[in-house]
Amino acid sequence: MTDLPDEFSVPTFDIGGQPVSAEIARSWLLVAATRPETFDSAASSRADQIILDIEDAVDPKLKPKARDDVAAWLANGGEAWVRINDHSSDFWSGDVDALKGLPGLRGVMLAKTEFGAHVTETYDRLGGSTPVIALIESALGIEEARAIAEARGAFRLAFGSGDYRRDTGTGADDLAMAYPRSRLVVASRIGGLPGPIDGPTVGSSHPVLREQSALAVTLGLTGKLCLDVEQLPVINEVISPTRSDATWARDFLDDFESRGRVIRDGSDLPRLGRAQKIDKLARAFGIRPL
């Protein structure tokens, strides 16, 4: 589970005047590290968090330069997460050494995580204060999800849906993908982590993106990776509470306070928990009740 120093501050970005903590961030924009000229514009986009990608988005021959470009940007005022290469690769050690201690490093996303030890070793090598998002992309990773979520340094789990399908031969339909997503949700709960981050929706169809984002929310995921800035408003909208939800939550909490916080029946506690969660998210995302 998350085991970070007391002085650790959960990373936030100020999007449209509204800071969004990485703990509850909805949209996670992946940015190819081979294009450093796009880093600034990505940082000023509607993404709750940005991830500079020095793993899948970079040809192996270009990885050292991409890593250097990312490190230079983070050392000179830039702020971002970085997707690093998997623990078993030839690049992992160089990645963590190059990133350790950089002022703009908000955390790392560890590719192809399959064991809790991969998270902990990454966390320790980075100095013991940098959060690690475990990107789970294989059958083994899904089966080890609980141990990964409970590993020291784990911050959130994320689903590498494309590589998972490639590894298992699973189809892309909702039923086939429900199992791995649900495993990550359950593991996150057991590990005391925030809800997991879903994989990206490939393509330009906003109706499909909206449908897949809504499904992820139904299953208990609370964030989503994306590859295109045009997807950000849709993801942020669908994963946020609606204004009607925010109104219900505020009304319930006001009524609960006005009656002296008295529990009337067995339904009050579950509704109180739901109302508190919705109200917290609505306030964080700047959603006003009707």
PDB file of C-alpha atoms in Angstrom:
ATOM      1  CA  MET A   1       0.000   0.000   0.000  1.00  0.00           C
ATOM      2  CA  THR A   2       0.990   3.663  -0.139  1.00  0.00           C
ATOM      3  CA  ASP A   3       3.852   4.163   2.305  1.00  0.00           C
ATOM      4  CA  LEU A   4       5.202   7.641   1.768  1.00  0.00           C
ATOM      5  CA  PRO A   5       6.899  10.028   4.195  1.00  0.00           C
ATOM      6  CA  ASP A   6       4.702  12.343   6.273  1.00  0.00           C
ATOM      7  CA  GLU A   7       6.220  15.337   4.532  1.00  0.00           C
ATOM      8  CA  PHE A   8       5.285  13.942   1.116  1.00  0.00           C
ATOM      9  CA  SER A   9       2.919  16.299  -0.667  1.00  0.00           C
ATOM     10  CA  VAL A  10       0.534  14.746  -3.157  1.00  0.00           C
ATOM     11  CA  PRO A  11       1.278  16.353  -6.543  1.00  0.00           C
ATOM     12  CA  THR A  12      -1.200  18.851  -7.912  1.00  0.00           C
ATOM     13  CA  PHE A  13      -1.575  20.849 -11.082  1.00  0.00           C
ATOM     14  CA  ASP A  14      -3.499  24.085 -11.323  1.00  0.00           C
ATOM     15  CA  ILE A  15      -5.895  23.562 -14.223  1.00  0.00           C
ATOM     16  CA  GLY A  16      -8.108  26.523 -14.965  1.00  0.00           C
ATOM     17  CA  GLY A  17      -7.470  27.884 -11.486  1.00  0.00           C
ATOM     18  CA  GLN A  18      -8.553  24.626  -9.848  1.00  0.00           C
ATOM     19  CA  PRO A  19      -5.792  22.449  -8.360  1.00  0.00           C
ATOM     20  CA  VAL A  20      -6.389  18.729  -8.919  1.00  0.00           C
ATOM     21  CA  SER A  21      -4.517  16.269  -6.732  1.00  0.00           C
ATOM     22  CA  ALA A  22      -2.890  13.277  -8.396  1.00  0.00           C
ATOM     23  CA  GLU A  23      -4.754  11.141  -5.856  1.00  0.00           C
ATOM     24  CA  ILE A  24      -8.079  11.997  -7.516  1.00  0.00           C
ATOM     25  CA  ALA A  25      -6.854  13.049 -10.982  1.00  0.00           C
ATOM     26  CA  ARG A  26      -9.210  12.039 -13.781  1.00  0.00           C
ATOM     27  CA  SER A  27      -7.259  12.676 -16.984  1.00  0.00           C
ATOM     28  CA  TRP A  28      -3.641  11.554 -17.427  1.00  0.00           C
ATOM     29  CA  LEU A  29      -2.167  12.812 -20.696  1.00  0.00           C
ATOM     30  CA  LEU A  30       0.689  10.752 -22.155  1.00  0.00           C
ATOM     31  CA  VAL A  31       3.220  12.904 -24.018  1.00  0.00           C
ATOM     32  CA  ALA A  32       5.926  11.381 -26.207  1.00  0.00           C
ATOM     33  CA  ALA A  33       9.328  12.312 -24.806  1.00  0.00           C
ATOM     34  CA  THR A  34      10.720  12.561 -28.334  1.00  0.00           C
ATOM     35  CA  ARG A  35       8.809  15.838 -28.726  1.00  0.00           C
ATOM     36  CA  PRO A  36      10.116  18.176 -26.017  1.00  0.00           C
ATOM     37  CA  GLU A  37       8.655  21.130 -27.896  1.00  0.00           C
ATOM     38  CA  THR A  38       5.188  19.909 -26.806  1.00  0.00           C
ATOM     39  CA  PHE A  39       5.926  19.653 -23.078  1.00  0.00           C
ATOM     40  CA  ASP A  40       4.938  23.216 -22.223  1.00  0.00           C
ATOM     41  CA  SER A  41       1.658  23.089 -24.134  1.00  0.00           C
ATOM     42  CA  ALA A  42       0.777  19.746 -22.536  1.00  0.00           C
ATOM     43  CA  ALA A  43       1.454  21.213 -19.098  1.00  0.00           C
ATOM     44  CA  SER A  44      -0.967  24.063 -19.808  1.00  0.00           C
ATOM     45  CA  SER A  45      -3.686  21.793 -21.220  1.00  0.00           C
ATOM     46  CA  ARG A  46      -6.854  20.621 -19.484  1.00  0.00           C
ATOM     47  CA  ALA A  47      -5.111  17.456 -18.262  1.00  0.00           C
ATOM     48  CA  ASP A  48      -5.283  16.921 -14.518  1.00  0.00           C
ATOM     49  CA  GLN A  49      -1.816  15.365 -14.779  1.00  0.00           C
ATOM     50  CA  ILE A  50       0.688  14.866 -17.601  1.00  0.00           C
ATOM     51  CA  ILE A  51       3.050  11.920 -18.088  1.00  0.00           C
ATOM     52  CA  LEU A  52       6.168  12.309 -20.209  1.00  0.00           C
ATOM     53  CA  ASP A  53       6.640   8.926 -21.865  1.00  0.00           C
ATOM     54  CA  ILE A  54      10.148   7.528 -22.282  1.00  0.00           C
ATOM     55  CA  GLU A  55       8.910   3.954 -22.665  1.00  0.00           C
ATOM     56  CA  ASP A  56       6.505   2.750 -25.397  1.00  0.00           C
ATOM     57  CA  ALA A  57       6.453   6.084 -27.214  1.00  0.00           C
ATOM     58  CA  VAL A  58      10.226   6.046 -27.814  1.00  0.00           C
ATOM     59  CA  ASP A  59      12.306   3.890 -30.115  1.00  0.00           C
ATOM     60  CA  PRO A  60      15.072   2.125 -28.127  1.00  0.00           C
ATOM     61  CA  LYS A  61      17.797   3.961 -30.066  1.00  0.00           C
ATOM     62  CA  LEU A  62      16.268   7.301 -29.062  1.00  0.00           C
ATOM     63  CA  LYS A  63      15.635   6.557 -25.389  1.00  0.00           C
ATOM     64  CA  PRO A  64      18.872   8.066 -23.962  1.00  0.00           C
ATOM     65  CA  LYS A  65      18.260  11.403 -25.690  1.00  0.00           C
ATOM     66  CA  ALA A  66      14.570  11.408 -24.780  1.00  0.00           C
ATOM     67  CA  ARG A  67      15.489  10.728 -21.155  1.00  0.00           C
ATOM     68  CA  ASP A  68      17.977  13.621 -21.204  1.00  0.00           C
ATOM     69  CA  ASP A  69      15.376  15.976 -22.722  1.00  0.00           C
ATOM     70  CA  VAL A  70      12.858  15.038 -20.028  1.00  0.00           C
ATOM     71  CA  ALA A  71      15.424  15.492 -17.264  1.00  0.00           C
ATOM     72  CA  ALA A  72      16.429  18.901 -18.621  1.00  0.00           C
ATOM     73  CA  TRP A  73      12.816  20.086 -18.779  1.00  0.00           C
ATOM     74  CA  LEU A  74      12.095  18.893 -15.232  1.00  0.00           C
ATOM     75  CA  ALA A  75      15.262  20.537 -13.953  1.00  0.00           C
ATOM     76  CA  ASN A  76      14.315  23.885 -15.482  1.00  0.00           C
ATOM     77  CA  GLY A  77      10.840  24.563 -14.152  1.00  0.00           C
ATOM     78  CA  GLY A  78       8.756  21.835 -15.794  1.00  0.00           C
ATOM     79  CA  GLU A  79       6.536  19.613 -13.648  1.00  0.00           C
ATOM     80  CA  ALA A  80       5.270  16.186 -14.698  1.00  0.00           C
ATOM     81  CA  TRP A  81       5.113  12.475 -14.083  1.00  0.00           C
ATOM     82  CA  VAL A  82       7.340  10.245 -16.208  1.00  0.00           C
ATOM     83  CA  ARG A  83       6.548   6.807 -17.581  1.00  0.00           C
ATOM     84  CA  ILE A  84       9.799   4.897 -17.201  1.00  0.00           C
ATOM     85  CA  ASN A  85      10.878   1.603 -18.696  1.00  0.00           C
ATOM     86  CA  ASP A  86      10.031  -1.661 -16.977  1.00  0.00           C
ATOM     87  CA  HIS A  87      12.144  -3.090 -14.191  1.00  0.00           C
ATOM     88  CA  SER A  88      13.529  -5.923 -16.326  1.00  0.00           C
ATOM     89  CA  SER A  89      14.631  -3.687 -19.202  1.00  0.00           C
ATOM     90  CA  ASP A  90      18.121  -2.381 -19.916  1.00  0.00           C
ATOM     91  CA  PHE A  91      16.822   1.176 -19.470  1.00  0.00           C
ATOM     92  CA  TRP A  92      15.209   1.033 -16.007  1.00  0.00           C
ATOM     93  CA  SER A  93      18.345   1.697 -13.994  1.00  0.00           C
ATOM     94  CA  GLY A  94      19.385   4.620 -16.167  1.00  0.00           C
ATOM     95  CA  ASP A  95      15.875   6.060 -15.998  1.00  0.00           C
ATOM     96  CA  VAL A  96      15.718   6.143 -12.206  1.00  0.00           C
ATOM     97  CA  ASP A  97      19.261   7.471 -11.873  1.00  0.00           C
ATOM     98  CA  ALA A  98      18.578  10.293 -14.335  1.00  0.00           C
ATOM     99  CA  LEU A  99      15.304  11.309 -12.659  1.00  0.00           C
ATOM    100  CA  LYS A 100      16.228  10.985  -8.990  1.00  0.00           C
ATOM    101  CA  GLY A 101      16.040  14.282  -7.160  1.00  0.00           C
ATOM    102  CA  LEU A 102      14.805  16.399 -10.058  1.00  0.00           C
ATOM    103  CA  PRO A 103      12.663  19.234  -8.666  1.00  0.00           C
ATOM    104  CA  GLY A 104       9.935  18.928 -11.276  1.00  0.00           C
ATOM    105  CA  LEU A 105       9.447  15.177 -10.981  1.00  0.00           C
ATOM    106  CA  ARG A 106       5.979  14.553  -9.547  1.00  0.00           C
ATOM    107  CA  GLY A 107       6.276  10.778  -9.688  1.00  0.00           C
ATOM    108  CA  VAL A 108       6.905   7.912 -12.059  1.00  0.00           C
ATOM    109  CA  MET A 109       4.689   5.428 -13.842  1.00  0.00           C
ATOM    110  CA  LEU A 110       6.471   2.081 -13.910  1.00  0.00           C
ATOM    111  CA  ALA A 111       5.747   0.212 -17.133  1.00  0.00           C
ATOM    112  CA  LYS A 112       4.862  -3.498 -17.215  1.00  0.00           C
ATOM    113  CA  THR A 113       4.765  -3.949 -13.455  1.00  0.00           C
ATOM    114  CA  GLU A 114       4.407  -7.601 -12.484  1.00  0.00           C
ATOM    115  CA  PHE A 115       5.649  -7.818  -8.876  1.00  0.00           C
ATOM    116  CA  GLY A 116       5.390  -5.643  -5.797  1.00  0.00           C
ATOM    117  CA  ALA A 117       9.179  -5.709  -5.495  1.00  0.00           C
ATOM    118  CA  HIS A 118       9.417  -3.840  -8.803  1.00  0.00           C
ATOM    119  CA  VAL A 119       7.516  -0.941  -7.261  1.00  0.00           C
ATOM    120  CA  THR A 120       9.479  -0.923  -4.025  1.00  0.00           C
ATOM    121  CA  GLU A 121      12.884  -1.128  -5.706  1.00  0.00           C
ATOM    122  CA  THR A 122      11.925   1.748  -7.998  1.00  0.00           C
ATOM    123  CA  TYR A 123      10.672   3.784  -5.047  1.00  0.00           C
ATOM    124  CA  ASP A 124      13.829   3.143  -3.033  1.00  0.00           C
ATOM    125  CA  ARG A 125      16.170   3.893  -5.938  1.00  0.00           C
ATOM    126  CA  LEU A 126      14.399   7.220  -6.420  1.00  0.00           C
ATOM    127  CA  GLY A 127      15.155   8.169  -2.815  1.00  0.00           C
ATOM    128  CA  GLY A 128      12.129   6.885  -0.926  1.00  0.00           C
ATOM    129  CA  SER A 129       9.845   9.882  -1.435  1.00  0.00           C
ATOM    130  CA  THR A 130       8.779   9.778  -5.090  1.00  0.00           C
ATOM    131  CA  PRO A 131       5.392   8.079  -5.670  1.00  0.00           C
ATOM    132  CA  VAL A 132       5.125   5.195  -8.124  1.00  0.00           C
ATOM    133  CA  ILE A 133       2.101   4.426 -10.279  1.00  0.00           C
ATOM    134  CA  ALA A 134       2.227   0.749 -11.211  1.00  0.00           C
ATOM    135  CA  LEU A 135       1.161   0.257 -14.820  1.00  0.00           C
ATOM    136  CA  ILE A 136      -0.140  -3.298 -15.046  1.00  0.00           C
ATOM    137  CA  GLU A 137      -0.105  -4.694 -18.572  1.00  0.00           C
ATOM    138  CA  SER A 138      -0.013  -8.505 -18.422  1.00  0.00           C
ATOM    139  CA  ALA A 139      -1.827 -11.563 -17.105  1.00  0.00           C
ATOM    140  CA  LEU A 140       0.842 -11.996 -14.427  1.00  0.00           C
ATOM    141  CA  GLY A 141       0.534  -8.373 -13.385  1.00  0.00           C
ATOM    142  CA  ILE A 142      -3.235  -8.690 -13.033  1.00  0.00           C
ATOM    143  CA  GLU A 143      -2.887 -11.799 -10.879  1.00  0.00           C
ATOM    144  CA  GLU A 144      -0.251 -10.049  -8.716  1.00  0.00           C
ATOM    145  CA  ALA A 145      -2.298  -6.846  -8.461  1.00  0.00           C
ATOM    146  CA  ARG A 146      -2.969  -7.135  -4.736  1.00  0.00           C
ATOM    147  CA  ALA A 147       0.725  -7.562  -3.867  1.00  0.00           C
ATOM    148  CA  ILE A 148       1.574  -4.667  -6.164  1.00  0.00           C
ATOM    149  CA  ALA A 149      -1.045  -2.428  -4.530  1.00  0.00           C
ATOM    150  CA  GLU A 150       0.298  -3.306  -1.088  1.00  0.00           C
ATOM    151  CA  ALA A 151       3.933  -2.675  -2.037  1.00  0.00           C
ATOM    152  CA  ARG A 152       5.792   0.134  -0.315  1.00  0.00           C
ATOM    153  CA  GLY A 153       5.793   3.213  -2.516  1.00  0.00           C
ATOM    154  CA  ALA A 154       2.729   2.282  -4.588  1.00  0.00           C
ATOM    155  CA  PHE A 155       0.570   5.348  -5.232  1.00  0.00           C
ATOM    156  CA  ARG A 156      -2.064   4.176  -7.730  1.00  0.00           C
ATOM    157  CA  LEU A 157      -2.550   1.289 -10.142  1.00  0.00           C
ATOM    158  CA  ALA A 158      -3.064   1.847 -13.871  1.00  0.00           C
ATOM    159  CA  PHE A 159      -4.272  -0.501 -16.587  1.00  0.00           C
ATOM    160  CA  GLY A 160      -2.186  -1.018 -19.725  1.00  0.00           C
ATOM    161  CA  SER A 161      -5.156  -2.365 -21.648  1.00  0.00           C
ATOM    162  CA  GLY A 162      -3.492  -2.656 -25.067  1.00  0.00           C
ATOM    163  CA  ASP A 163      -0.544  -4.718 -23.867  1.00  0.00           C
ATOM    164  CA  TYR A 164      -2.835  -6.798 -21.672  1.00  0.00           C
ATOM    165  CA  ARG A 165      -4.920  -7.725 -24.708  1.00  0.00           C
ATOM    166  CA  ARG A 166      -1.773  -8.540 -26.635  1.00  0.00           C
ATOM    167  CA  ASP A 167      -0.505 -10.737 -23.803  1.00  0.00           C
ATOM    168  CA  THR A 168      -3.741 -12.642 -23.253  1.00  0.00           C
ATOM    169  CA  GLY A 169      -5.493 -12.577 -26.623  1.00  0.00           C
ATOM    170  CA  THR A 170      -8.483 -10.973 -24.948  1.00  0.00           C
ATOM    171  CA  GLY A 171     -10.986  -9.071 -27.065  1.00  0.00           C
ATOM    172  CA  ALA A 172     -11.723  -5.402 -26.569  1.00  0.00           C
ATOM    173  CA  ASP A 173     -15.422  -5.754 -25.708  1.00  0.00           C
ATOM    174  CA  ASP A 174     -16.712  -4.664 -22.332  1.00  0.00           C
ATOM    175  CA  LEU A 175     -17.331  -8.161 -20.954  1.00  0.00           C
ATOM    176  CA  ALA A 176     -13.832  -9.410 -21.799  1.00  0.00           C
ATOM    177  CA  MET A 177     -12.168  -6.408 -20.180  1.00  0.00           C
ATOM    178  CA  ALA A 178     -14.351  -6.305 -17.064  1.00  0.00           C
ATOM    179  CA  TYR A 179     -12.288  -8.903 -15.201  1.00  0.00           C
ATOM    180  CA  PRO A 180      -8.870  -7.187 -15.289  1.00  0.00           C
ATOM    181  CA  ARG A 181     -10.401  -3.800 -14.536  1.00  0.00           C
ATOM    182  CA  SER A 182     -12.311  -5.202 -11.575  1.00  0.00           C
ATOM    183  CA  ARG A 183      -9.180  -6.945 -10.297  1.00  0.00           C
ATOM    184  CA  LEU A 184      -7.391  -3.592 -10.218  1.00  0.00           C
ATOM    185  CA  VAL A 185     -10.315  -1.944  -8.428  1.00  0.00           C
ATOM    186  CA  VAL A 186     -10.433  -4.650  -5.742  1.00  0.00           C
ATOM    187  CA  ALA A 187      -6.642  -4.685  -5.335  1.00  0.00           C
ATOM    188  CA  SER A 188      -6.573  -0.901  -4.964  1.00  0.00           C
ATOM    189  CA  ARG A 189      -9.215  -1.053  -2.264  1.00  0.00           C
ATOM    190  CA  ILE A 190      -7.346  -3.769  -0.351  1.00  0.00           C
ATOM    191  CA  GLY A 191      -4.074  -1.864  -0.691  1.00  0.00           C
ATOM    192  CA  GLY A 192      -5.588   1.378   0.549  1.00  0.00           C
ATOM    193  CA  LEU A 193      -4.944   3.160  -2.757  1.00  0.00           C
ATOM    194  CA  PRO A 194      -7.168   5.563  -4.701  1.00  0.00           C
ATOM    195  CA  GLY A 195      -9.184   4.080  -7.556  1.00  0.00           C
ATOM    196  CA  PRO A 196      -7.124   2.840 -10.506  1.00  0.00           C
ATOM    197  CA  ILE A 197      -6.486   4.601 -13.804  1.00  0.00           C
ATOM    198  CA  ASP A 198      -8.019   3.032 -16.920  1.00  0.00           C
ATOM    199  CA  GLY A 199      -6.177   2.534 -20.191  1.00  0.00           C
ATOM    200  CA  PRO A 200      -6.580   4.925 -23.116  1.00  0.00           C
ATOM    201  CA  THR A 201      -9.350   4.916 -25.682  1.00  0.00           C
ATOM    202  CA  VAL A 202      -7.752   4.804 -29.132  1.00  0.00           C
ATOM    203  CA  GLY A 203      -9.480   6.739 -31.900  1.00  0.00           C
ATOM    204  CA  SER A 204     -11.177  10.089 -32.336  1.00  0.00           C
ATOM    205  CA  SER A 205     -14.795   9.165 -31.577  1.00  0.00           C
ATOM    206  CA  HIS A 206     -15.997  11.161 -28.606  1.00  0.00           C
ATOM    207  CA  PRO A 207     -19.170   9.057 -28.185  1.00  0.00           C
ATOM    208  CA  VAL A 208     -17.000   5.931 -27.865  1.00  0.00           C
ATOM    209  CA  LEU A 209     -14.692   7.731 -25.431  1.00  0.00           C
ATOM    210  CA  ARG A 210     -17.668   8.873 -23.398  1.00  0.00           C
ATOM    211  CA  GLU A 211     -19.116   5.367 -23.295  1.00  0.00           C
ATOM    212  CA  GLN A 212     -15.818   3.755 -22.283  1.00  0.00           C
ATOM    213  CA  SER A 213     -15.131   6.395 -19.636  1.00  0.00           C
ATOM    214  CA  ALA A 214     -18.600   5.885 -18.161  1.00  0.00           C
ATOM    215  CA  LEU A 215     -18.041   2.123 -18.074  1.00  0.00           C
ATOM    216  CA  ALA A 216     -14.760   2.614 -16.243  1.00  0.00           C
ATOM    217  CA  VAL A 217     -16.532   4.736 -13.630  1.00  0.00           C
ATOM    218  CA  THR A 218     -19.220   2.078 -13.230  1.00  0.00           C
ATOM    219  CA  LEU A 219     -16.543  -0.534 -12.527  1.00  0.00           C
ATOM    220  CA  GLY A 220     -14.863   1.684  -9.934  1.00  0.00           C
ATOM    221  CA  LEU A 221     -11.940   3.189 -11.845  1.00  0.00           C
ATOM    222  CA  THR A 222     -11.386   6.867 -11.145  1.00  0.00           C
ATOM    223  CA  GLY A 223      -8.976   8.046 -13.839  1.00  0.00           C
ATOM    224  CA  LYS A 224      -8.092   7.447 -17.472  1.00  0.00           C
ATOM    225  CA  LEU A 225      -4.989   7.630 -19.614  1.00  0.00           C
ATOM    226  CA  CYS A 226      -5.294   9.534 -22.867  1.00  0.00           C
ATOM    227  CA  LEU A 227      -3.182  10.257 -25.916  1.00  0.00           C
ATOM    228  CA  ASP A 228      -4.909  13.337 -27.321  1.00  0.00           C
ATOM    229  CA  VAL A 229      -5.660  16.705 -25.726  1.00  0.00           C
ATOM    230  CA  GLU A 230      -9.050  16.732 -27.469  1.00  0.00           C
ATOM    231  CA  GLN A 231     -10.113  13.817 -25.257  1.00  0.00           C
ATOM    232  CA  LEU A 232      -9.449  15.687 -22.021  1.00  0.00           C
ATOM    233  CA  PRO A 233     -12.752  17.600 -21.654  1.00  0.00           C
ATOM    234  CA  VAL A 234     -14.779  14.429 -22.217  1.00  0.00           C
ATOM    235  CA  ILE A 235     -12.784  12.394 -19.683  1.00  0.00           C
ATOM    236  CA  ASN A 236     -12.909  15.147 -17.080  1.00  0.00           C
ATOM    237  CA  GLU A 237     -16.649  15.577 -17.513  1.00  0.00           C
ATOM    238  CA  VAL A 238     -17.587  11.895 -17.401  1.00  0.00           C
ATOM    239  CA  ILE A 239     -15.377  10.999 -14.432  1.00  0.00           C
ATOM    240  CA  SER A 240     -16.580  13.995 -12.402  1.00  0.00           C
ATOM    241  CA  PRO A 241     -19.779  14.031 -10.347  1.00  0.00           C
ATOM    242  CA  THR A 242     -22.690  15.671 -12.179  1.00  0.00           C
ATOM    243  CA  ARG A 243     -24.187  18.891 -10.883  1.00  0.00           C
ATOM    244  CA  SER A 244     -27.297  16.981  -9.868  1.00  0.00           C
ATOM    245  CA  ASP A 245     -25.130  14.513  -7.908  1.00  0.00           C
ATOM    246  CA  ALA A 246     -23.361  17.427  -6.224  1.00  0.00           C
ATOM    247  CA  THR A 247     -26.733  18.957  -5.331  1.00  0.00           C
ATOM    248  CA  TRP A 248     -28.003  15.703  -3.813  1.00  0.00           C
ATOM    249  CA  ALA A 249     -24.814  15.282  -1.794  1.00  0.00           C
ATOM    250  CA  ARG A 250     -24.862  18.841  -0.474  1.00  0.00           C
ATOM    251  CA  ASP A 251     -28.558  18.612   0.440  1.00  0.00           C
ATOM    252  CA  PHE A 252     -28.038  15.286   2.226  1.00  0.00           C
ATOM    253  CA  LEU A 253     -25.071  16.581   4.207  1.00  0.00           C
ATOM    254  CA  ASP A 254     -26.895  19.788   5.143  1.00  0.00           C
ATOM    255  CA  ASP A 255     -29.888  17.762   6.327  1.00  0.00           C
ATOM    256  CA  PHE A 256     -27.609  15.391   8.247  1.00  0.00           C
ATOM    257  CA  GLU A 257     -26.029  18.312  10.092  1.00  0.00           C
ATOM    258  CA  SER A 258     -29.375  19.987  10.782  1.00  0.00           C
ATOM    259  CA  ARG A 259     -30.711  16.878  12.567  1.00  0.00           C
ATOM    260  CA  GLY A 260     -27.682  16.665  14.803  1.00  0.00           C
ATOM    261  CA  ARG A 261     -25.877  13.989  12.774  1.00  0.00           C
ATOM    262  CA  VAL A 262     -28.364  11.397  13.963  1.00  0.00           C
ATOM    263  CA  ILE A 263     -28.414   8.049  12.102  1.00  0.00           C
ATOM    264  CA  ARG A 264     -32.056   7.198  11.427  1.00  0.00           C
ATOM    265  CA  ASP A 265     -31.779   3.767   9.799  1.00  0.00           C
ATOM    266  CA  GLY A 266     -29.405   1.321   8.121  1.00  0.00           C
ATOM    267  CA  SER A 267     -29.399   3.253   4.847  1.00  0.00           C
ATOM    268  CA  ASP A 268     -28.024   6.450   6.350  1.00  0.00           C
ATOM    269  CA  LEU A 269     -24.399   5.371   6.769  1.00  0.00           C
ATOM    270  CA  PRO A 270     -23.929   4.157   3.158  1.00  0.00           C
ATOM    271  CA  ARG A 271     -25.641   7.300   1.875  1.00  0.00           C
ATOM    272  CA  LEU A 272     -23.521   9.468   4.154  1.00  0.00           C
ATOM    273  CA  GLY A 273     -20.342   7.883   2.805  1.00  0.00           C
ATOM    274  CA  ARG A 274     -21.492   8.377  -0.788  1.00  0.00           C
ATOM    275  CA  ALA A 275     -22.524  11.983  -0.138  1.00  0.00           C
ATOM    276  CA  GLN A 276     -19.196  12.822   1.503  1.00  0.00           C
ATOM    277  CA  LYS A 277     -17.259  11.325  -1.393  1.00  0.00           C
ATOM    278  CA  ILE A 278     -19.310  13.143  -4.038  1.00  0.00           C
ATOM    279  CA  ASP A 279     -19.108  16.442  -2.181  1.00  0.00           C
ATOM    280  CA  LYS A 280     -15.321  16.146  -1.789  1.00  0.00           C
ATOM    281  CA  LEU A 281     -14.857  15.449  -5.508  1.00  0.00           C
ATOM    282  CA  ALA A 282     -17.303  18.159  -6.577  1.00  0.00           C
ATOM    283  CA  ARG A 283     -15.427  20.735  -4.520  1.00  0.00           C
ATOM    284  CA  ALA A 284     -12.057  19.546  -5.848  1.00  0.00           C
ATOM    285  CA  PHE A 285     -13.213  19.731  -9.465  1.00  0.00           C
ATOM    286  CA  GLY A 286     -15.062  23.048  -9.078  1.00  0.00           C
ATOM    287  CA  ILE A 287     -18.524  21.581  -9.710  1.00  0.00           C
ATOM    288  CA  ARG A 288     -21.224  23.708  -8.157  1.00  0.00           C
ATOM    289  CA  PRO A 289     -24.572  22.305  -7.020  1.00  0.00           C
ATOM    290  CA  LEU A 290     -27.628  23.367  -8.967  1.00  0.00           C
TER     291      LEU A 290
END
